[in-house]
Coordinates of C-alpha atoms (C1' of nucleotides) in Angstrom, one line a residue:
Chain A
M201 CA -90.8 -12.7 -39.9
I202 CA -90.7 -8.9 -39.2
K203 CA -92.4 -8.4 -42.4
R204 CA -95.3 -10.5 -41.3
R205 CA -95.5 -8.7 -38.0
I206 CA -95.8 -5.3 -39.8
K207 CA -98.4 -6.8 -42.1
S208 CA -100.6 -8.1 -39.4
L209 CA -100.4 -4.8 -37.5
L210 CA -101.5 -2.9 -40.6
K211 CA -104.3 -5.4 -41.3
S212 CA -105.7 -4.9 -37.9
I213 CA -105.7 -1.1 -38.3
L214 CA -107.3 -1.4 -41.7
K215 CA -109.9 -3.6 -40.2
S216 CA -110.8 -1.0 -37.5
K217 CA -110.7 2.1 -39.7
Y218 CA -111.8 0.8 -43.1
P219 CA -113.5 -2.5 -42.4
Q220 CA -115.0 -2.7 -46.0
Y221 CA -111.4 -3.0 -47.3
S222 CA -110.1 -5.4 -44.7
D223 CA -109.2 -7.9 -47.5
L224 CA -107.2 -5.3 -49.5
N225 CA -104.0 -6.7 -51.0
F226 CA -101.0 -4.4 -50.1
E227 CA -97.4 -5.0 -49.9
I228 CA -94.7 -4.8 -47.3
E229 CA -91.3 -4.4 -49.0
K230 CA -87.8 -3.6 -48.4
P231 CA -86.9 -0.3 -50.0
R232 CA -83.8 -0.3 -52.1
R233 CA -82.5 2.8 -50.4
A234 CA -81.5 2.8 -46.7
D235 CA -82.9 6.4 -46.2
L236 CA -86.4 5.0 -46.9
G237 CA -86.5 2.8 -43.9
D238 CA -86.1 -0.9 -43.3
F239 CA -89.6 -1.5 -44.6
S240 CA -92.2 0.2 -46.4
T241 CA -95.8 -0.3 -47.5
N242 CA -97.8 1.0 -50.4
L243 CA -101.1 0.6 -48.4
A244 CA -102.1 4.2 -48.6
L245 CA -101.4 4.4 -52.3
I246 CA -103.6 1.4 -53.0
L247 CA -106.3 2.5 -50.7
Q248 CA -106.5 6.1 -52.2
G249 CA -108.1 4.7 -55.4
K250 CA -110.8 3.2 -53.5
I251 CA -111.8 6.0 -51.1
G252 CA -110.5 9.1 -52.8
I253 CA -108.6 10.6 -49.9
K254 CA -105.2 12.0 -50.6
P255 CA -102.7 9.2 -50.0
R256 CA -100.3 11.2 -47.7
E257 CA -103.3 12.2 -45.6
L258 CA -104.6 8.7 -45.5
A259 CA -101.2 7.5 -44.5
E260 CA -101.0 9.9 -41.6
N261 CA -104.3 8.6 -40.4
L262 CA -103.4 5.0 -40.6
V263 CA -100.1 5.3 -38.9
E264 CA -101.2 7.4 -35.9
E265 CA -101.7 4.4 -33.6
L266 CA -98.6 2.6 -34.7
K267 CA -96.2 5.2 -33.4
I268 CA -96.3 3.8 -29.9
E269 CA -95.6 0.2 -31.1
P270 CA -92.2 -0.9 -29.7
L271 CA -91.4 -2.7 -32.9
F272 CA -90.6 0.6 -34.6
K273 CA -88.0 3.2 -33.9
K274 CA -89.5 5.6 -36.4
I275 CA -92.3 5.9 -38.9
E276 CA -92.4 8.4 -41.8
I277 CA -94.7 9.2 -44.6
A278 CA -92.7 9.8 -47.9
G279 CA -92.9 10.3 -51.5
P280 CA -96.3 9.9 -53.1
G281 CA -97.7 8.3 -49.9
F282 CA -95.5 5.4 -48.9
I283 CA -95.3 4.6 -45.2
N284 CA -91.7 3.9 -44.2
F285 CA -90.8 2.0 -41.0
W286 CA -87.5 1.9 -39.1
I287 CA -87.3 -1.1 -36.9
N288 CA -86.0 -0.8 -33.3
P289 CA -82.6 -2.5 -33.5
E290 CA -83.4 -4.3 -30.2
V291 CA -85.8 -6.5 -32.3
Y292 CA -83.0 -7.7 -34.5
R293 CA -80.9 -8.4 -31.5
E294 CA -83.7 -10.5 -29.9
N295 CA -83.8 -12.4 -33.2
L296 CA -80.1 -13.3 -33.0
K297 CA -80.8 -14.8 -29.6
E298 CA -83.5 -16.8 -31.2
I299 CA -81.0 -18.1 -33.9
L300 CA -78.7 -19.2 -31.4
K301 CA -81.4 -21.0 -29.4
K302 CA -83.1 -22.6 -32.4
G303 CA -79.9 -23.6 -34.3
E304 CA -80.7 -25.9 -37.2
R305 CA -84.5 -25.2 -36.9
Y306 CA -83.9 -21.5 -37.3
G307 CA -85.8 -20.3 -40.4
A308 CA -88.2 -23.2 -40.6
I309 CA -91.8 -22.1 -41.2
D310 CA -95.2 -23.6 -41.3
L311 CA -96.3 -22.5 -44.7
G312 CA -97.4 -26.0 -45.7
Q313 CA -99.3 -26.8 -42.5
G314 CA -98.6 -30.5 -43.0
K315 CA -99.9 -30.6 -46.6
R316 CA -98.7 -33.6 -48.5
V317 CA -96.5 -33.0 -51.5
H318 CA -95.3 -35.5 -54.0
I319 CA -92.2 -34.6 -56.0
E320 CA -91.3 -36.7 -59.0
F321 CA -88.0 -35.9 -60.6
V322 CA -85.3 -37.3 -62.8
S323 CA -87.4 -40.3 -63.8
A324 CA -85.0 -40.9 -66.6
N325 CA -85.7 -44.1 -68.6
P326 CA -83.4 -47.0 -67.7
T327 CA -81.9 -46.9 -71.2
G328 CA -78.6 -45.3 -70.4
P329 CA -76.6 -43.4 -67.8
L330 CA -77.6 -40.1 -66.4
H331 CA -76.3 -37.0 -68.1
I332 CA -75.9 -33.5 -66.8
G333 CA -79.4 -32.5 -67.8
H334 CA -80.7 -35.1 -65.5
G335 CA -78.3 -33.8 -62.9
R336 CA -79.9 -30.4 -63.0
G337 CA -83.3 -31.9 -62.4
A338 CA -81.9 -34.1 -59.6
A339 CA -80.4 -31.2 -57.8
Y340 CA -83.5 -29.1 -58.3
G341 CA -86.0 -31.7 -57.2
D342 CA -84.0 -32.6 -54.2
A343 CA -83.4 -29.0 -53.1
L344 CA -87.1 -28.3 -53.6
A345 CA -87.9 -31.3 -51.4
R346 CA -85.6 -30.0 -48.7
I347 CA -87.1 -26.5 -48.9
L348 CA -90.7 -27.6 -48.8
K349 CA -90.0 -29.9 -45.8
F350 CA -88.4 -27.0 -44.0
S351 CA -91.5 -24.9 -44.9
G352 CA -93.9 -27.3 -43.2
F353 CA -94.9 -29.6 -46.0
E354 CA -94.8 -33.4 -45.7
V355 CA -92.8 -34.3 -48.8
F356 CA -92.6 -37.6 -50.7
K357 CA -89.8 -38.0 -53.3
E358 CA -90.3 -40.5 -56.1
Y359 CA -88.5 -41.8 -59.1
Y360 CA -90.9 -43.2 -61.8
I361 CA -89.2 -45.9 -63.8
N362 CA -90.4 -46.5 -67.4
D363 CA -89.5 -50.2 -67.4
R364 CA -91.9 -51.4 -70.0
G365 CA -92.8 -50.5 -73.5
T366 CA -91.1 -50.3 -76.9
Q367 CA -88.0 -48.6 -75.7
M368 CA -87.2 -51.5 -73.3
N369 CA -87.5 -53.9 -76.1
I370 CA -85.2 -51.8 -78.3
L371 CA -82.8 -51.7 -75.3
G372 CA -82.9 -55.5 -75.0
A373 CA -82.4 -56.0 -78.7
S374 CA -79.5 -53.6 -78.6
V375 CA -77.7 -55.6 -76.0
Y376 CA -78.5 -58.8 -77.9
L377 CA -77.0 -57.5 -81.1
R378 CA -73.9 -56.4 -79.3
A379 CA -73.6 -59.8 -77.7
K380 CA -73.7 -61.4 -81.2
E381 CA -71.2 -59.0 -82.4
L382 CA -68.9 -59.8 -79.4
S383 CA -68.9 -63.5 -80.2
G384 CA -67.7 -62.8 -83.7
E385 CA -70.9 -62.5 -85.7
K386 CA -71.1 -59.8 -88.3
I387 CA -74.0 -57.5 -87.6
D388 CA -75.8 -54.4 -88.9
F389 CA -76.5 -52.2 -85.9
P390 CA -79.6 -50.1 -86.6
K391 CA -79.5 -46.3 -86.1
D392 CA -82.4 -46.2 -83.8
Y393 CA -80.9 -48.7 -81.4
Y394 CA -78.9 -47.6 -78.3
Q395 CA -75.5 -46.7 -79.5
G396 CA -73.5 -46.1 -76.3
D397 CA -70.5 -48.2 -75.3
Y398 CA -72.3 -49.1 -72.1
I399 CA -74.5 -51.4 -74.2
K400 CA -71.4 -53.4 -75.0
D401 CA -70.5 -53.7 -71.4
I402 CA -73.9 -55.1 -70.6
A403 CA -73.6 -57.5 -73.6
K404 CA -70.3 -58.8 -72.1
E405 CA -72.1 -59.3 -68.8
A406 CA -74.9 -61.1 -70.5
L407 CA -72.7 -63.5 -72.2
R408 CA -70.8 -64.2 -69.0
L409 CA -74.0 -64.8 -67.0
Y410 CA -75.9 -66.7 -69.7
T411 CA -73.3 -68.9 -71.5
D412 CA -76.0 -70.3 -73.8
L413 CA -77.4 -66.9 -74.6
L414 CA -76.9 -67.1 -78.3
E415 CA -78.3 -70.7 -78.5
R416 CA -81.6 -69.6 -77.1
K417 CA -84.6 -68.6 -79.1
E418 CA -84.1 -64.9 -80.1
A419 CA -87.2 -63.6 -78.3
E420 CA -86.2 -65.3 -75.1
A421 CA -82.6 -64.1 -75.4
I422 CA -83.7 -60.5 -76.0
A423 CA -85.9 -60.7 -72.9
L424 CA -83.0 -61.9 -70.9
C425 CA -80.8 -59.1 -72.2
R426 CA -83.6 -56.6 -71.5
E427 CA -84.0 -57.6 -67.9
L428 CA -80.3 -57.6 -67.3
A429 CA -79.9 -54.1 -68.9
I430 CA -82.6 -52.6 -66.9
K431 CA -81.1 -53.9 -63.7
I432 CA -77.6 -52.8 -64.5
I433 CA -78.6 -49.4 -65.8
L434 CA -80.9 -48.7 -62.9
E435 CA -78.2 -49.7 -60.4
D436 CA -75.9 -47.3 -62.2
I437 CA -78.5 -44.5 -62.1
R438 CA -79.2 -45.1 -58.4
S439 CA -75.6 -45.0 -57.5
D440 CA -75.0 -41.8 -59.5
L441 CA -77.9 -40.1 -57.6
E442 CA -76.7 -41.4 -54.2
N443 CA -73.2 -40.0 -55.0
F444 CA -75.0 -36.8 -55.8
R445 CA -76.7 -36.9 -52.4
V446 CA -80.1 -37.6 -53.9
F447 CA -82.2 -40.3 -52.2
Y448 CA -85.7 -41.2 -52.9
D449 CA -88.7 -42.4 -50.6
N450 CA -89.7 -44.7 -53.4
W451 CA -88.8 -46.0 -56.8
Y452 CA -92.0 -46.6 -58.8
S453 CA -92.1 -49.2 -61.4
E454 CA -94.4 -48.7 -64.3
R455 CA -94.8 -52.4 -64.5
A456 CA -96.3 -52.3 -61.1
L457 CA -99.0 -50.1 -62.4
Y458 CA -100.1 -52.7 -64.8
E459 CA -99.8 -55.5 -62.4
K460 CA -102.1 -53.7 -60.0
G461 CA -104.6 -53.4 -62.7
L462 CA -104.7 -49.6 -62.1
L463 CA -104.9 -48.9 -65.8
N464 CA -108.1 -50.8 -66.3
E465 CA -109.7 -49.1 -63.4
V466 CA -108.8 -45.7 -64.7
L467 CA -109.9 -46.4 -68.2
E468 CA -113.3 -47.5 -66.9
V469 CA -113.8 -44.2 -65.3
L470 CA -112.9 -42.4 -68.5
R471 CA -115.0 -44.7 -70.6
E472 CA -118.1 -44.1 -68.5
K473 CA -117.6 -40.4 -69.0
G474 CA -117.5 -41.0 -72.7
D475 CA -114.0 -39.6 -73.0
L476 CA -112.6 -42.5 -74.9
Y477 CA -113.2 -43.6 -78.5
E478 CA -111.7 -45.9 -81.1
M479 CA -110.4 -44.7 -84.4
D480 CA -108.1 -46.2 -87.0
G481 CA -107.6 -49.1 -84.7
A482 CA -106.3 -47.1 -81.8
L483 CA -107.9 -46.0 -78.6
W484 CA -108.1 -42.2 -78.1
F485 CA -108.6 -39.9 -75.1
R486 CA -110.6 -36.7 -75.8
S487 CA -108.0 -34.4 -74.3
S488 CA -109.2 -31.7 -76.6
L489 CA -112.2 -31.4 -74.4
Y490 CA -110.0 -30.4 -71.5
G491 CA -107.7 -27.8 -73.0
D492 CA -105.3 -29.8 -75.1
E493 CA -105.0 -28.9 -78.8
K494 CA -106.0 -32.4 -80.0
D495 CA -107.0 -35.8 -78.9
R496 CA -104.3 -38.3 -77.9
V497 CA -103.7 -41.9 -78.5
I498 CA -103.5 -44.1 -75.4
R499 CA -103.4 -47.5 -77.1
K500 CA -101.8 -47.8 -80.4
A501 CA -103.2 -49.9 -83.3
S502 CA -100.5 -52.4 -82.5
G503 CA -102.2 -53.0 -79.2
E504 CA -99.5 -51.5 -77.1
W505 CA -100.2 -48.9 -74.6
T506 CA -98.6 -45.5 -74.9
Y507 CA -96.6 -43.9 -72.1
F508 CA -99.5 -41.5 -71.8
A509 CA -101.8 -44.3 -70.7
S510 CA -99.5 -45.2 -67.9
D511 CA -99.1 -41.5 -66.9
I512 CA -102.8 -41.0 -66.7
A513 CA -103.1 -43.9 -64.4
Y514 CA -100.0 -42.9 -62.3
H515 CA -101.3 -39.4 -61.8
Y516 CA -104.8 -40.6 -61.0
E517 CA -103.2 -42.7 -58.3
K518 CA -101.1 -39.9 -57.0
F519 CA -104.3 -37.8 -56.2
V520 CA -107.2 -40.2 -55.9
K521 CA -105.6 -43.2 -54.3
R522 CA -102.6 -41.8 -52.5
G523 CA -104.2 -38.5 -51.6
F524 CA -101.4 -36.1 -52.2
D525 CA -102.5 -32.4 -51.9
L526 CA -99.9 -31.3 -54.5
A527 CA -97.8 -33.1 -57.0
I528 CA -94.7 -31.4 -58.5
N529 CA -93.1 -33.0 -61.6
L530 CA -89.8 -32.0 -63.0
W531 CA -89.5 -32.6 -66.7
G532 CA -87.0 -31.7 -69.4
A533 CA -88.2 -28.7 -71.3
D534 CA -88.6 -30.8 -74.4
H535 CA -91.6 -32.4 -72.7
H536 CA -93.6 -29.2 -72.7
G537 CA -96.1 -30.5 -75.3
Y538 CA -97.0 -33.2 -72.9
V539 CA -98.2 -30.9 -70.1
A540 CA -101.6 -30.0 -71.5
R541 CA -102.6 -33.5 -72.1
L542 CA -101.8 -34.7 -68.7
K543 CA -103.6 -31.7 -67.1
G544 CA -106.4 -32.5 -69.4
A545 CA -106.6 -36.0 -68.0
L546 CA -106.7 -34.6 -64.5
K547 CA -109.5 -32.3 -65.3
A548 CA -111.4 -35.3 -66.7
F549 CA -111.2 -36.9 -63.3
G550 CA -112.3 -33.6 -61.6
I551 CA -108.9 -33.0 -60.1
E552 CA -108.1 -29.3 -60.0
E553 CA -105.3 -28.8 -62.4
N554 CA -103.3 -26.5 -60.1
K555 CA -102.7 -29.5 -57.9
L556 CA -100.2 -30.6 -60.5
Q557 CA -97.3 -28.3 -61.0
V558 CA -95.0 -29.3 -63.9
L559 CA -91.6 -27.5 -63.8
L560 CA -89.8 -27.7 -67.1
I561 CA -86.1 -27.7 -66.7
Q562 CA -84.2 -25.9 -69.3
M563 CA -80.9 -27.0 -70.9
V564 CA -77.6 -27.1 -69.3
N565 CA -74.8 -25.9 -71.6
L566 CA -71.3 -26.9 -70.6
I567 CA -68.6 -24.3 -71.2
E568 CA -65.1 -25.6 -71.5
D569 CA -62.2 -23.5 -72.5
G570 CA -64.6 -20.6 -73.1
K571 CA -66.4 -22.7 -75.7
L572 CA -69.8 -24.3 -75.7
K573 CA -69.5 -28.1 -75.6
S574 CA -72.1 -29.5 -77.8
M575 CA -74.2 -32.5 -76.8
S576 CA -76.3 -34.8 -78.8
T577 CA -78.2 -37.6 -77.2
R578 CA -78.8 -39.3 -80.5
K579 CA -75.1 -40.0 -81.0
G580 CA -74.5 -40.8 -77.4
E581 CA -72.4 -37.7 -77.2
Y582 CA -73.5 -36.3 -73.8
V583 CA -71.6 -35.6 -70.8
E584 CA -72.5 -38.0 -68.0
L585 CA -73.4 -36.7 -64.6
K586 CA -70.8 -38.9 -62.9
E587 CA -68.1 -37.5 -65.1
L588 CA -68.9 -33.9 -64.2
V589 CA -69.2 -34.7 -60.5
R590 CA -65.8 -36.5 -60.5
E591 CA -64.3 -33.5 -62.2
V592 CA -65.9 -30.7 -60.2
G593 CA -67.2 -32.1 -57.0
V594 CA -70.8 -32.6 -55.7
D595 CA -71.0 -29.3 -53.9
A596 CA -70.0 -27.2 -56.8
V597 CA -72.2 -29.0 -59.2
R598 CA -75.3 -28.8 -56.9
F599 CA -74.7 -25.2 -56.1
I600 CA -74.3 -24.1 -59.7
F601 CA -77.2 -26.2 -60.9
L602 CA -79.4 -24.5 -58.3
S603 CA -78.3 -21.0 -59.0
R604 CA -80.8 -20.4 -61.8
S605 CA -84.5 -20.7 -62.1
H606 CA -85.7 -23.8 -63.8
D607 CA -87.0 -22.0 -66.8
S608 CA -83.7 -20.3 -67.6
P609 CA -81.1 -22.2 -69.6
L610 CA -78.0 -22.7 -67.5
E611 CA -74.4 -22.0 -68.5
F612 CA -72.0 -24.2 -66.6
D613 CA -68.4 -23.0 -66.8
V614 CA -66.4 -26.0 -65.9
E615 CA -63.2 -24.1 -65.2
L616 CA -64.9 -21.7 -62.9
A617 CA -66.7 -24.5 -61.0
K618 CA -63.3 -26.1 -60.4
K619 CA -61.5 -22.9 -59.2
Q620 CA -60.9 -22.6 -55.5
S621 CA -61.1 -18.9 -55.4
M622 CA -63.4 -15.9 -54.9
E623 CA -64.7 -16.3 -58.4
N624 CA -66.3 -19.5 -57.5
P625 CA -69.5 -18.7 -55.6
V626 CA -69.7 -22.1 -53.9
Y627 CA -66.3 -21.6 -52.2
Y628 CA -67.2 -18.1 -51.3
V629 CA -70.1 -19.2 -49.2
Q630 CA -68.5 -22.2 -47.8
Y631 CA -65.4 -20.2 -46.9
A632 CA -67.5 -17.8 -44.7
H633 CA -68.7 -20.9 -42.9
A634 CA -65.2 -22.3 -42.4
R635 CA -63.9 -19.0 -41.4
I636 CA -66.4 -18.7 -38.5
C637 CA -65.6 -22.2 -37.4
S638 CA -61.9 -21.2 -37.2
L639 CA -62.9 -18.1 -35.3
K640 CA -64.6 -20.2 -32.7
E641 CA -61.4 -22.3 -32.4
K642 CA -59.4 -19.2 -32.0
A643 CA -61.7 -17.8 -29.3
K644 CA -61.3 -21.1 -27.4
E645 CA -57.6 -20.9 -27.6
R646 CA -57.8 -17.4 -26.1
G647 CA -59.8 -18.7 -23.2
L648 CA -63.2 -17.5 -24.2
K649 CA -66.1 -19.9 -23.6
I650 CA -68.2 -20.3 -26.7
E651 CA -71.3 -21.3 -24.5
E652 CA -71.2 -17.7 -23.1
I653 CA -72.3 -16.2 -26.3
L654 CA -75.8 -17.1 -25.4
E655 CA -75.5 -14.5 -22.5
A656 CA -73.6 -12.0 -24.5
D657 CA -74.5 -8.4 -24.2
L658 CA -75.8 -7.8 -27.7
S659 CA -76.2 -4.1 -27.2
K660 CA -72.5 -4.0 -28.0
L661 CA -73.5 -4.6 -31.6
G662 CA -74.0 -1.1 -32.9
E663 CA -71.8 -0.7 -35.9
D664 CA -73.6 -0.2 -39.2
E665 CA -72.3 -3.3 -40.6
E666 CA -73.4 -5.2 -37.5
I667 CA -76.9 -3.9 -37.8
E668 CA -76.9 -4.7 -41.5
I669 CA -76.0 -8.4 -40.8
L670 CA -78.6 -8.6 -38.0
K671 CA -81.2 -7.5 -40.5
K672 CA -80.1 -10.0 -43.1
L673 CA -80.3 -12.8 -40.6
S674 CA -83.8 -11.8 -39.6
E675 CA -84.8 -12.1 -43.3
F676 CA -83.9 -15.7 -43.7
S677 CA -87.4 -17.1 -43.0
D678 CA -88.8 -14.7 -45.6
V679 CA -86.4 -16.0 -48.2
V680 CA -87.4 -19.5 -47.3
E681 CA -91.0 -18.7 -47.8
M682 CA -90.4 -17.0 -51.2
S683 CA -88.3 -19.9 -52.2
A684 CA -91.0 -22.4 -51.3
L685 CA -93.9 -20.4 -52.8
G686 CA -92.0 -19.8 -56.0
L687 CA -90.5 -23.3 -56.1
S688 CA -87.3 -21.5 -56.5
P689 CA -84.1 -22.8 -54.8
Y690 CA -82.1 -20.1 -56.5
K691 CA -83.5 -17.5 -54.1
I692 CA -81.6 -19.3 -51.3
V693 CA -78.5 -19.3 -53.4
Y694 CA -78.6 -15.5 -53.9
Y695 CA -79.4 -14.9 -50.3
L696 CA -76.4 -16.9 -49.1
L697 CA -74.1 -15.1 -51.5
D698 CA -75.3 -11.9 -50.1
L699 CA -75.0 -12.9 -46.5
A700 CA -71.5 -14.4 -47.0
A701 CA -70.4 -11.1 -48.7
S702 CA -71.7 -9.1 -45.7
F703 CA -69.8 -11.4 -43.4
H704 CA -66.5 -11.3 -45.3
E705 CA -66.7 -7.5 -45.3
Y706 CA -67.4 -7.3 -41.7
Y707 CA -64.7 -9.6 -40.8
N708 CA -62.2 -7.6 -42.8
K709 CA -63.1 -4.4 -41.2
Y710 CA -63.5 -5.3 -37.6
K711 CA -61.7 -7.5 -35.1
I712 CA -64.0 -10.2 -33.9
I713 CA -61.9 -11.3 -31.0
S714 CA -60.2 -8.5 -29.1
E715 CA -59.1 -7.7 -25.6
D716 CA -62.6 -6.6 -24.8
K717 CA -64.3 -9.7 -23.6
E718 CA -67.9 -8.4 -23.7
L719 CA -67.5 -7.1 -27.2
S720 CA -65.8 -10.3 -28.4
L721 CA -68.6 -12.4 -27.1
A722 CA -71.2 -10.2 -28.8
R723 CA -69.3 -10.4 -32.1
L724 CA -68.8 -14.1 -31.8
A725 CA -72.5 -14.4 -31.2
L726 CA -73.2 -12.5 -34.4
S727 CA -70.7 -14.7 -36.3
E728 CA -72.3 -17.8 -34.9
G729 CA -75.7 -16.5 -36.1
C730 CA -74.2 -16.1 -39.6
R731 CA -72.7 -19.6 -39.4
I732 CA -76.1 -21.1 -38.4
V733 CA -78.0 -19.4 -41.1
I734 CA -75.3 -20.3 -43.8
K735 CA -75.4 -23.9 -42.7
N736 CA -79.2 -24.0 -42.7
G737 CA -79.2 -22.4 -46.1
L738 CA -76.6 -24.8 -47.6
D739 CA -78.5 -27.8 -46.0
L740 CA -81.5 -26.7 -48.1
L741 CA -79.4 -26.9 -51.2
G742 CA -77.8 -30.2 -50.2
V743 CA -74.4 -28.5 -50.1
N744 CA -71.9 -29.3 -47.4
S745 CA -70.7 -26.7 -44.9
P746 CA -67.1 -27.5 -44.2
E747 CA -65.5 -26.5 -40.9
K748 CA -62.0 -26.2 -42.5
M749 CA -61.0 -25.4 -46.0
Chain B
rG1341 C1' -97.8 -21.7 -89.1
rC1342 C1' -99.0 -22.7 -83.8
rC1343 C1' -97.3 -23.3 -78.4
rC1344 C1' -93.6 -22.7 -74.3
rC1345 C1' -89.0 -20.3 -72.4
rU1346 C1' -85.3 -16.4 -72.7
rG1347 C1' -83.7 -11.1 -74.0
rU1348 C1' -81.2 -5.9 -67.9
rA1349 C1' -73.4 -3.2 -67.8
rG1350 C1' -68.0 -6.1 -72.2
rC1351 C1' -69.4 -11.5 -69.8
rU1352 C1' -72.7 -14.4 -66.3
rC1353 C1' -76.9 -13.0 -63.9
rA1354 C1' -80.3 -10.6 -59.5
rG1355 C1' -84.3 -7.2 -59.4
rU1356 C1' -89.1 -9.8 -53.7
rA1357 C1' -96.8 -11.0 -57.0
rG1358 C1' -96.1 -2.4 -60.8
rG1359 C1' -93.3 1.5 -56.4
rA1360 C1' -89.4 6.2 -54.7
rU1361 C1' -82.1 7.7 -57.9
rA1362 C1' -81.7 0.0 -62.0
rG1363 C1' -78.1 -4.0 -58.6
rA1364 C1' -74.1 -8.0 -57.8
rG1365 C1' -70.1 -11.1 -59.3
rC1366 C1' -66.5 -11.6 -63.1
rG1367 C1' -63.5 -8.9 -66.5
rC1368 C1' -60.9 -3.8 -66.7
rG1369 C1' -58.1 0.3 -63.7
rA1370 C1' -56.1 1.6 -58.6
rG1371 C1' -55.2 -0.2 -53.6
rA1372 C1' -55.2 -3.2 -48.5
rU1373 C1' -51.8 -8.8 -45.1
rU1374 C1' -46.2 -7.2 -38.5
rC1375 C1' -53.4 -8.5 -37.1
rC1376 C1' -58.9 -13.8 -35.8
rU1377 C1' -58.1 -18.3 -42.8
rA1378 C1' -55.8 -12.9 -48.7
rA1379 C1' -60.2 -19.1 -51.0
rU1380 C1' -60.9 -12.2 -48.2
rC1381 C1' -61.7 -6.8 -48.4
rU1382 C1' -61.7 -1.3 -50.3
rC1383 C1' -62.2 2.5 -54.3
rG1384 C1' -63.2 3.6 -59.6
rA1385 C1' -65.1 3.4 -64.6
rG1386 C1' -69.2 0.7 -67.1
rG1387 C1' -76.9 1.0 -68.8
rU1388 C1' -81.9 3.7 -74.6
rC1389 C1' -83.8 -2.8 -69.1
rG1390 C1' -84.4 -6.3 -77.4
rC1391 C1' -87.8 -2.6 -80.4
rA1392 C1' -92.7 0.1 -80.7
rG1393 C1' -97.3 1.2 -78.8
rG1394 C1' -100.9 0.8 -74.6
rU1395 C1' -102.9 0.3 -69.3
rU1396 C1' -102.0 4.4 -64.4
rC1397 C1' -100.5 8.6 -59.7
rG1398 C1' -96.2 5.3 -61.1
rA1399 C1' -93.7 0.0 -65.8
rA1400 C1' -87.4 -3.6 -66.3
rU1401 C1' -92.0 -5.7 -64.1
rC1402 C1' -98.8 -6.0 -66.6
rC1403 C1' -101.4 -6.0 -72.0
rU1404 C1' -100.7 -6.0 -77.6
rG1405 C1' -97.6 -6.2 -81.9
rC1406 C1' -92.8 -6.9 -83.8
rC1407 C1' -87.3 -8.6 -83.7
rA1408 C1' -83.5 -12.2 -81.9
rG1409 C1' -81.9 -17.0 -79.6
rG1410 C1' -83.4 -21.9 -77.6
rG1411 C1' -87.1 -25.9 -77.2
rG1412 C1' -91.6 -28.3 -78.7
rC1413 C1' -95.6 -29.4 -82.1
rG1414 C1' -95.7 -38.4 -83.7
rC1415 C1' -100.2 -44.4 -82.8
rC1416 C1' -91.5 -41.5 -79.8
rA1417 C1' -90.3 -40.9 -74.8

RNA sequence: GCCCCUGUAGCUCAGUAGGAUAGAGCGCGAGAUUCCUAAUCUCGAGGUCGCAGGUUCGAAUCCUGCCAGGGGCGCCA
């Protein structure tokens, strides 16, 4: 917030003194060292190359008028030509009042200006239960949605269900075979069929529902099994996600795409452009024209459509029919080869490729007893999301999943996540929140009225630690902005850890509630400011803020 | 072979669209509770930012090449 105020001040000076460079890109940043001010800018250093005046001289010139600005306590030129600003502490105290007033809206920004964003995430095929990799995508997509919404975007969350195609038929056949097996028939279960035990459970259910299942024609029986399997598995996926506090605005069925005739419409557009051709009995899209390394099949020689075909139609619809300004897709990193062809398709439609942001989610490695737990989807040896959540809890799983950028592999230490101690970052942050709630209780017991903190005399807050916390609280919206721009929930995580640390430290060193009523109210106001920001931050991650622990 | 990601303290990771003396937690060593939640806090030791060049006032950050780990290169998803 303050950062933006400094920037706009400097911009107007730049405009009046060097109008030809008014669009110059310069930075306002927080220096690492406290003796270099609260903020600093490299403006003069950047400008020197353009005009050839010595940077320090230039800086003097630029800063002249700013010295009377009440935002600042002090301005200095330092080093090679940095301009360092010290903020008037009154500004931070004013900000605390704003936090108390705004409450759960504090930190919200209007970066998105109502732009409509579509977020598609998880979208696991309904062929088996969600595993922890899907869980990471779920936490990431959901947190992103919350952050973007808080940043002024209009967000739509969608789960795309691949409920047709070869894999579904294999699923149906897998269930059917297991059903035969259950009724005593000897079978040979193919390697590329779905191996998991859940298939047997579904087979059992199929036999119960359709008593004549095995007397029916095979194709018919397999179709019944397929439909039942999709229904049961989707229900399971949905309930896993809801338990994980992930809710969608829409579940989009791939079949619906075909039923709407969307695919034909899209193919017509491509055909007219001459971007389709037949070869070896298959239908190809000339994705190589649009940056892909080769052309891709959209209808196999067998006559079946590939998933790519549906995806083209689906994304065409996202932009052209549904009018989203931005679409964010979260995929497993193993889909990376798929990005170029999809973006290629968008280009063919004249859709700017930056409108689609594909975030590839790297692996989750579970560490148990200090050892890597190996996972193999093929053998059905993966850890299910529900299992991990049951063991560790939603809050810890979400917090840890969100603590890394999507493009870094994530090490998940199960023992650590379960620990209820300072080593566990989730508890560390939540504990700060609970502690402040307990402080408020205590204050009430001592006859202080919590409502009075709104009128507290904040000039009592003068200790270094207090100013430090005030500053951090004022940075929250900057963190939200960076987090939204970078599509990076982990920045919120690190900020919260930092803020919680500052609060714990402060709490340990100073008495919040004392005999001095005015001072107590001021410190309670500061504590409440911390609580609000921690709560707002945790909300963005979908993590609870307990009042007692 | 080609493409993507990663490489910073013993371990797990930050490092804000190149900035001023590289940061945190854990682990290790030493301490703090008659007192608001010790699920906390304080102090200390710990670094050739994978390697080599380049770009410039300035590089952990950008470019090139190499090394190591992971993933991907299907008419599979």
